[in-house]
Amino acid sequence: MTDQMQVWAVERPGPIDSGPLRKVRRTVPEPRPGEVLVKVEACGICRTDLHLTEGDLPPKHPGTVPGHQAVGTVVARGTAGRFAVGDRVGIAWLRGTCGVCEFCRQGAENLCPWSTYTGWDADGGFAEYAVVPQDYAYALPTDRPAVELAPFLCAGIIGYRSLLRANLPPGGRLGIYGFGSSAHLTAQLATAQGAELFVMTRGEGNRALARELGAVFVGETADRPPVLLDSAIVFAPAGDVVPYALEALKPGGTVAVAGIYLSDVPALNYERHLFHERDLRSVTSNTRRDGEELFRLLARLPVRAHTTVVPFDAVDRALADVAHGRASGSLVAVLDG
């Protein structure tokens, strides 16, 4: 194994078109005790990577390597443990928690004040090799392509938690605002379990995909669905979408906001937006249990990522496509060799 690798690093956060992400060479990291070294096959491209690159999420250290939806093969271990050399694993957003705080003890490790994240606190998967704590890696099946599995490691897991937070009743009406990578996976999870889907989004590519996946109504972001909704999930990182989603709810309905970053929400009118016990809830990261439950569901539900393969050399251009609304479904960077 070579001791050098190529990575994409954030040199100076700024608008994506200004070139803040640069491809550089680094030394292949060595796994510490409790970690495994993974040769990356594919890494999904997430809007959170864009937020980090542009500085909406300030990098935790200089030259951060984004990417937190990586699929690959274990090639070395710091110590013996869960995985053997040759195992296929997934590297996801949640990277570490303290295990002893009140939230960790209650099963809410996503709220741990000492939690750490791949591609933010530590270098991520836009690289030929990456290390990950073995307790936070996922065992992945070998009968599905890496390109198809990668988007589930963040877009899928966060979408699944958002669906739980949205309190959708069995067979209920679900509104989705924004229809990117996470939304199109969540939509399939919901409809596979009997939900009726209403999608409000920008971009004809996203609207076409929503129709293909069975949405009974597809409109612009500000359009009012023809019926009141039981639940809604806001995937768009725009706070001005939140009032539209709340107004579309029936009494007792819930809006879950799925993003790690959201622009300011405008002033809400109590009677129009919140009265009749409408709930507005945020989604903060995920627990490992969320991911394990999701991968069990994927083994029996017909949910597939609609992917666009991106050469590793074009990760920066792919993030620009996300920024400018030119992407639909999931973008996945593939490494050669």
Short mmCIF file of C-alpha atoms in Angstrom, two decimals:
data_model
loop_
_atom_site.label_atom_id
_atom_site.label_comp_id
_atom_site.label_asym_id
_atom_site.label_seq_id
_atom_site.Cartn_x
_atom_site.Cartn_y
_atom_site.Cartn_z
CA MET A 1 0.00 0.00 0.00
CA THR A 2 1.32 3.43 -0.91
CA ASP A 3 2.06 5.94 1.86
CA GLN A 4 0.60 8.86 -0.12
CA MET A 5 -2.99 9.56 -1.17
CA GLN A 6 -5.09 12.18 -2.90
CA VAL A 7 -7.70 14.12 -0.93
CA TRP A 8 -9.99 17.11 -1.41
CA ALA A 9 -9.33 19.65 1.35
CA VAL A 10 -10.96 22.95 2.32
CA GLU A 11 -8.08 25.42 2.06
CA ARG A 12 -10.05 28.58 2.78
CA PRO A 13 -13.86 28.44 3.18
CA GLY A 14 -15.78 30.60 0.74
CA PRO A 15 -18.29 30.53 -2.13
CA ILE A 16 -17.91 27.27 -4.03
CA ASP A 17 -17.23 29.09 -7.30
CA SER A 18 -14.17 30.75 -5.73
CA GLY A 19 -12.36 27.41 -5.46
CA PRO A 20 -12.22 26.80 -1.68
CA LEU A 21 -11.85 23.03 -2.20
CA ARG A 22 -8.49 21.86 -3.55
CA LYS A 23 -7.12 18.43 -4.45
CA VAL A 24 -3.86 17.81 -2.59
CA ARG A 25 -1.63 14.94 -1.52
CA ARG A 26 -1.48 13.73 2.06
CA THR A 27 0.12 10.88 3.97
CA VAL A 28 -2.15 7.87 4.39
CA PRO A 29 -3.29 7.94 8.04
CA GLU A 30 -2.50 5.11 10.43
CA PRO A 31 -5.39 3.68 12.47
CA ARG A 32 -5.09 4.22 16.19
CA PRO A 33 -6.36 1.68 18.75
CA GLY A 34 -10.08 1.19 18.16
CA GLU A 35 -9.92 2.53 14.58
CA VAL A 36 -9.85 0.92 11.17
CA LEU A 37 -8.25 2.20 7.97
CA VAL A 38 -10.61 2.06 5.00
CA LYS A 39 -9.74 2.10 1.31
CA VAL A 40 -12.57 4.22 -0.06
CA GLU A 41 -14.55 2.90 -3.04
CA ALA A 42 -17.18 5.66 -3.20
CA CYS A 43 -18.30 8.67 -1.18
CA GLY A 44 -21.65 10.40 -1.42
CA ILE A 45 -21.73 14.17 -1.84
CA CYS A 46 -23.90 15.93 0.73
CA ARG A 47 -25.16 19.48 1.10
CA THR A 48 -23.43 19.50 4.50
CA ASP A 49 -20.12 19.17 2.62
CA LEU A 50 -21.11 22.32 0.75
CA HIS A 51 -21.94 24.14 4.01
CA LEU A 52 -18.51 23.20 5.36
CA THR A 53 -16.71 24.21 2.17
CA GLU A 54 -18.47 27.58 2.02
CA GLY A 55 -18.05 28.29 5.74
CA ASP A 56 -21.67 28.05 6.91
CA LEU A 57 -20.19 25.35 9.17
CA PRO A 58 -16.77 26.69 10.20
CA PRO A 59 -14.12 23.95 9.75
CA LYS A 60 -12.74 22.64 13.04
CA HIS A 61 -9.17 22.53 11.74
CA PRO A 62 -7.22 23.83 8.72
CA GLY A 63 -7.35 21.76 5.56
CA THR A 64 -10.37 19.70 6.57
CA VAL A 65 -11.24 16.83 4.22
CA PRO A 66 -15.06 16.69 3.86
CA GLY A 67 -17.12 13.63 2.97
CA HIS A 68 -19.16 11.50 5.36
CA GLN A 69 -20.93 8.93 3.19
CA ALA A 70 -17.98 6.67 2.40
CA VAL A 71 -18.09 3.00 1.46
CA GLY A 72 -14.90 0.99 1.39
CA THR A 73 -12.87 -1.99 2.54
CA VAL A 74 -10.93 -2.36 5.78
CA VAL A 75 -7.23 -2.59 4.95
CA ALA A 76 -5.70 -2.18 8.43
CA ARG A 77 -6.75 -2.13 12.07
CA GLY A 78 -5.39 -0.34 15.10
CA THR A 79 -6.45 -3.26 17.29
CA ALA A 80 -8.51 -6.40 16.84
CA GLY A 81 -12.21 -5.69 17.11
CA ARG A 82 -15.50 -5.61 15.23
CA PHE A 83 -14.07 -5.73 11.71
CA ALA A 84 -11.51 -7.85 9.94
CA VAL A 85 -9.26 -6.83 7.07
CA GLY A 86 -11.33 -7.24 3.91
CA ASP A 87 -14.69 -6.35 5.49
CA ARG A 88 -16.87 -3.79 3.73
CA VAL A 89 -17.86 -0.88 5.97
CA GLY A 90 -19.57 2.48 5.81
CA ILE A 91 -18.31 5.74 7.31
CA ALA A 92 -21.11 8.09 8.35
CA TRP A 93 -21.54 11.59 9.81
CA LEU A 94 -21.65 10.67 13.52
CA ARG A 95 -18.09 9.77 14.52
CA GLY A 96 -17.98 9.77 18.31
CA THR A 97 -19.89 10.47 21.51
CA CYS A 98 -18.85 10.51 25.16
CA GLY A 99 -21.08 7.60 26.22
CA VAL A 100 -21.58 8.91 29.76
CA CYS A 101 -23.56 12.18 29.56
CA GLU A 102 -27.29 12.28 30.28
CA PHE A 103 -28.14 12.17 26.57
CA CYS A 104 -25.94 9.18 25.81
CA ARG A 105 -27.35 7.32 28.82
CA GLN A 106 -30.91 8.04 27.60
CA GLY A 107 -30.29 6.73 24.08
CA ALA A 108 -30.11 10.24 22.61
CA GLU A 109 -26.43 10.21 21.70
CA ASN A 110 -27.17 12.58 18.80
CA LEU A 111 -27.53 15.32 21.44
CA CYS A 112 -24.23 14.52 23.18
CA PRO A 113 -22.44 17.85 23.76
CA TRP A 114 -19.10 16.13 23.05
CA SER A 115 -20.18 14.42 19.82
CA THR A 116 -17.78 14.53 16.87
CA TYR A 117 -18.41 14.27 13.14
CA THR A 118 -16.69 12.85 10.09
CA GLY A 119 -15.54 15.47 7.61
CA TRP A 120 -15.85 18.24 10.20
CA ASP A 121 -14.04 17.30 13.43
CA ALA A 122 -11.91 14.74 11.61
CA ASP A 123 -11.00 14.19 7.98
CA GLY A 124 -13.59 12.39 5.92
CA GLY A 125 -14.17 10.38 2.79
CA PHE A 126 -13.20 12.68 -0.08
CA ALA A 127 -9.94 10.77 0.01
CA GLU A 128 -8.42 7.53 -1.18
CA TYR A 129 -8.13 6.29 2.42
CA ALA A 130 -9.91 7.26 5.64
CA VAL A 131 -9.84 6.16 9.26
CA VAL A 132 -12.94 5.68 11.38
CA PRO A 133 -13.59 4.51 14.96
CA GLN A 134 -14.80 0.93 14.58
CA ASP A 135 -17.73 1.46 16.94
CA TYR A 136 -19.12 4.16 14.63
CA ALA A 137 -18.69 2.31 11.34
CA TYR A 138 -21.49 0.29 9.75
CA ALA A 139 -21.17 -3.25 8.45
CA LEU A 140 -22.46 -3.12 4.87
CA PRO A 141 -23.70 -5.83 2.50
CA THR A 142 -21.44 -6.92 -0.32
CA ASP A 143 -24.24 -7.65 -2.79
CA ARG A 144 -25.04 -4.00 -3.56
CA PRO A 145 -22.75 -1.56 -5.40
CA ALA A 146 -20.83 0.94 -3.30
CA VAL A 147 -22.32 3.76 -5.38
CA GLU A 148 -25.82 2.70 -4.35
CA LEU A 149 -25.00 2.26 -0.67
CA ALA A 150 -23.08 5.51 -0.11
CA PRO A 151 -26.05 7.94 -0.06
CA PHE A 152 -27.75 6.00 2.73
CA LEU A 153 -24.90 6.74 5.16
CA CYS A 154 -26.09 10.31 5.68
CA ALA A 155 -28.91 11.24 3.31
CA GLY A 156 -30.69 7.99 4.15
CA ILE A 157 -30.03 7.99 7.89
CA ILE A 158 -30.96 11.65 8.39
CA GLY A 159 -34.03 11.18 6.21
CA TYR A 160 -35.07 8.20 8.29
CA ARG A 161 -34.68 10.14 11.54
CA SER A 162 -36.58 13.06 10.02
CA LEU A 163 -39.41 10.72 9.13
CA LEU A 164 -39.54 9.50 12.71
CA ARG A 165 -39.51 13.07 14.01
CA ALA A 166 -42.34 14.05 11.65
CA ASN A 167 -44.79 11.71 13.42
CA LEU A 168 -46.39 10.53 10.18
CA PRO A 169 -49.39 8.31 10.96
CA PRO A 170 -49.80 5.02 9.07
CA GLY A 171 -51.02 5.79 5.55
CA GLY A 172 -50.78 9.52 6.23
CA ARG A 173 -50.16 12.45 3.92
CA LEU A 174 -46.53 13.57 3.91
CA GLY A 175 -45.28 16.85 2.47
CA ILE A 176 -41.65 17.15 1.43
CA TYR A 177 -40.08 20.57 0.82
CA GLY A 178 -36.92 20.32 -1.26
CA PHE A 179 -36.19 17.12 -3.14
CA GLY A 180 -32.50 16.38 -3.13
CA SER A 181 -30.54 13.34 -2.04
CA SER A 182 -32.05 12.84 1.41
CA ALA A 183 -35.58 13.74 0.36
CA HIS A 184 -35.79 11.26 -2.52
CA LEU A 185 -34.69 8.40 -0.25
CA THR A 186 -37.07 9.45 2.52
CA ALA A 187 -39.94 9.67 0.04
CA GLN A 188 -39.38 6.05 -0.95
CA LEU A 189 -39.24 4.91 2.67
CA ALA A 190 -42.53 6.68 3.38
CA THR A 191 -44.41 5.46 0.30
CA ALA A 192 -43.15 1.90 0.80
CA GLN A 193 -44.91 2.04 4.16
CA GLY A 194 -48.17 3.37 2.74
CA ALA A 195 -47.79 7.15 2.85
CA GLU A 196 -49.28 9.55 0.30
CA LEU A 197 -46.59 11.91 -0.97
CA PHE A 198 -46.79 15.65 -1.77
CA VAL A 199 -43.61 17.37 -2.98
CA MET A 200 -42.86 21.08 -3.18
CA THR A 201 -39.48 21.85 -4.69
CA ARG A 202 -37.55 23.97 -7.17
CA GLY A 203 -35.97 22.57 -10.32
CA GLU A 204 -37.70 20.54 -13.01
CA GLY A 205 -35.22 17.69 -12.54
CA ASN A 206 -36.24 17.33 -8.90
CA ARG A 207 -39.94 17.61 -9.75
CA ALA A 208 -39.61 14.95 -12.47
CA LEU A 209 -37.93 12.58 -10.01
CA ALA A 210 -40.69 13.20 -7.45
CA ARG A 211 -43.33 12.24 -10.04
CA GLU A 212 -41.34 9.14 -10.97
CA LEU A 213 -41.28 8.10 -7.32
CA GLY A 214 -45.04 8.33 -6.99
CA ALA A 215 -45.83 11.79 -5.64
CA VAL A 216 -49.54 12.54 -6.03
CA PHE A 217 -48.84 16.29 -6.11
CA VAL A 218 -45.70 18.11 -7.23
CA GLY A 219 -45.39 21.88 -7.13
CA GLU A 220 -43.14 24.85 -6.52
CA THR A 221 -41.80 25.46 -3.03
CA ALA A 222 -44.47 28.05 -2.16
CA ASP A 223 -47.39 26.09 -3.66
CA ARG A 224 -50.17 24.97 -1.35
CA PRO A 225 -50.95 21.24 -1.51
CA PRO A 226 -54.54 20.48 -2.56
CA VAL A 227 -55.28 18.85 0.82
CA LEU A 228 -54.05 19.37 4.36
CA LEU A 229 -51.05 17.28 5.38
CA ASP A 230 -50.50 15.09 8.42
CA SER A 231 -46.77 15.76 8.44
CA ALA A 232 -44.11 17.61 6.52
CA ILE A 233 -40.32 17.52 6.31
CA VAL A 234 -38.32 20.57 5.27
CA PHE A 235 -35.13 19.47 3.52
CA ALA A 236 -34.46 22.79 1.81
CA PRO A 237 -31.95 24.86 3.86
CA ALA A 238 -34.19 27.93 3.58
CA GLY A 239 -35.97 29.20 6.67
CA ASP A 240 -38.62 30.98 4.61
CA VAL A 241 -39.98 27.55 3.62
CA VAL A 242 -40.99 26.73 7.20
CA PRO A 243 -44.15 28.91 7.27
CA TYR A 244 -45.37 27.31 4.02
CA ALA A 245 -44.99 23.86 5.56
CA LEU A 246 -46.78 24.84 8.77
CA GLU A 247 -49.70 26.39 6.86
CA ALA A 248 -50.12 23.16 4.91
CA LEU A 249 -50.67 21.06 8.06
CA LYS A 250 -53.94 19.82 9.43
CA PRO A 251 -54.56 20.34 13.18
CA GLY A 252 -52.17 18.27 15.24
CA GLY A 253 -49.68 17.94 12.38
CA THR A 254 -45.91 18.09 12.63
CA VAL A 255 -43.16 19.78 10.60
CA ALA A 256 -39.63 18.39 10.98
CA VAL A 257 -36.70 20.48 9.77
CA ALA A 258 -34.04 18.08 8.52
CA GLY A 259 -30.99 20.22 7.82
CA ILE A 260 -27.92 20.90 9.94
CA TYR A 261 -28.00 24.45 8.58
CA LEU A 262 -31.06 26.64 7.99
CA SER A 263 -31.29 30.30 7.08
CA ASP A 264 -33.38 32.43 9.44
CA VAL A 265 -37.04 31.53 9.81
CA PRO A 266 -39.28 34.58 9.33
CA ALA A 267 -41.68 35.69 12.04
CA LEU A 268 -44.51 33.21 12.52
CA ASN A 269 -48.13 34.09 13.06
CA TYR A 270 -49.42 32.07 15.99
CA GLU A 271 -52.91 31.43 14.61
CA ARG A 272 -51.86 30.69 11.00
CA HIS A 273 -48.78 28.64 11.71
CA LEU A 274 -48.85 27.08 15.19
CA PHE A 275 -52.35 27.10 16.63
CA HIS A 276 -54.40 23.87 16.68
CA GLU A 277 -51.38 22.07 18.19
CA ARG A 278 -49.20 22.08 15.13
CA ASP A 279 -45.64 21.08 16.08
CA LEU A 280 -42.36 22.39 14.68
CA ARG A 281 -39.41 20.11 15.39
CA SER A 282 -35.72 20.09 14.50
CA VAL A 283 -33.57 17.10 13.60
CA THR A 284 -30.10 16.94 15.10
CA SER A 285 -27.71 14.42 13.60
CA ASN A 286 -28.65 10.80 14.27
CA THR A 287 -27.99 7.91 16.59
CA ARG A 288 -26.23 4.73 15.54
CA ARG A 289 -29.50 2.94 16.21
CA ASP A 290 -31.14 5.05 13.48
CA GLY A 291 -28.59 3.77 10.98
CA GLU A 292 -28.91 0.16 12.07
CA GLU A 293 -32.70 0.34 11.80
CA LEU A 294 -32.47 1.90 8.37
CA PHE A 295 -30.17 -0.78 6.97
CA ARG A 296 -32.51 -3.48 8.31
CA LEU A 297 -35.40 -1.77 6.51
CA LEU A 298 -33.40 -1.55 3.28
CA ALA A 299 -33.00 -5.31 3.30
CA ARG A 300 -36.76 -5.72 2.80
CA LEU A 301 -38.09 -2.50 1.23
CA PRO A 302 -37.75 -1.49 -2.45
CA VAL A 303 -35.78 1.70 -1.78
CA ARG A 304 -33.04 2.64 -4.24
CA ALA A 305 -30.80 5.67 -4.52
CA HIS A 306 -31.05 7.47 -7.86
CA THR A 307 -27.40 8.27 -8.33
CA THR A 308 -25.19 10.29 -10.62
CA VAL A 309 -21.61 9.00 -10.62
CA VAL A 310 -18.95 11.69 -10.28
CA PRO A 311 -15.24 11.06 -10.99
CA PHE A 312 -13.08 11.74 -7.95
CA ASP A 313 -11.36 14.53 -9.89
CA ALA A 314 -14.69 16.37 -10.21
CA VAL A 315 -15.81 16.57 -6.56
CA ASP A 316 -15.48 20.36 -6.56
CA ARG A 317 -17.65 20.70 -9.68
CA ALA A 318 -20.23 18.34 -8.19
CA LEU A 319 -20.52 20.51 -5.07
CA ALA A 320 -21.06 23.51 -7.35
CA ASP A 321 -23.90 21.60 -9.01
CA VAL A 322 -25.46 21.07 -5.57
CA ALA A 323 -25.05 24.76 -4.74
CA HIS A 324 -26.71 25.92 -7.95
CA GLY A 325 -29.57 23.41 -7.97
CA ARG A 326 -28.27 21.51 -10.99
CA ALA A 327 -28.23 18.12 -9.26
CA SER A 328 -31.10 15.70 -8.65
CA GLY A 329 -31.07 12.49 -6.68
CA SER A 330 -27.71 11.60 -5.12
CA LEU A 331 -24.25 12.51 -6.41
CA VAL A 332 -21.56 9.95 -5.57
CA ALA A 333 -17.84 10.32 -6.14
CA VAL A 334 -16.10 7.13 -7.25
CA LEU A 335 -12.43 6.40 -6.74
CA ASP A 336 -10.39 4.41 -9.25
CA GLY A 337 -8.63 1.22 -8.34
#
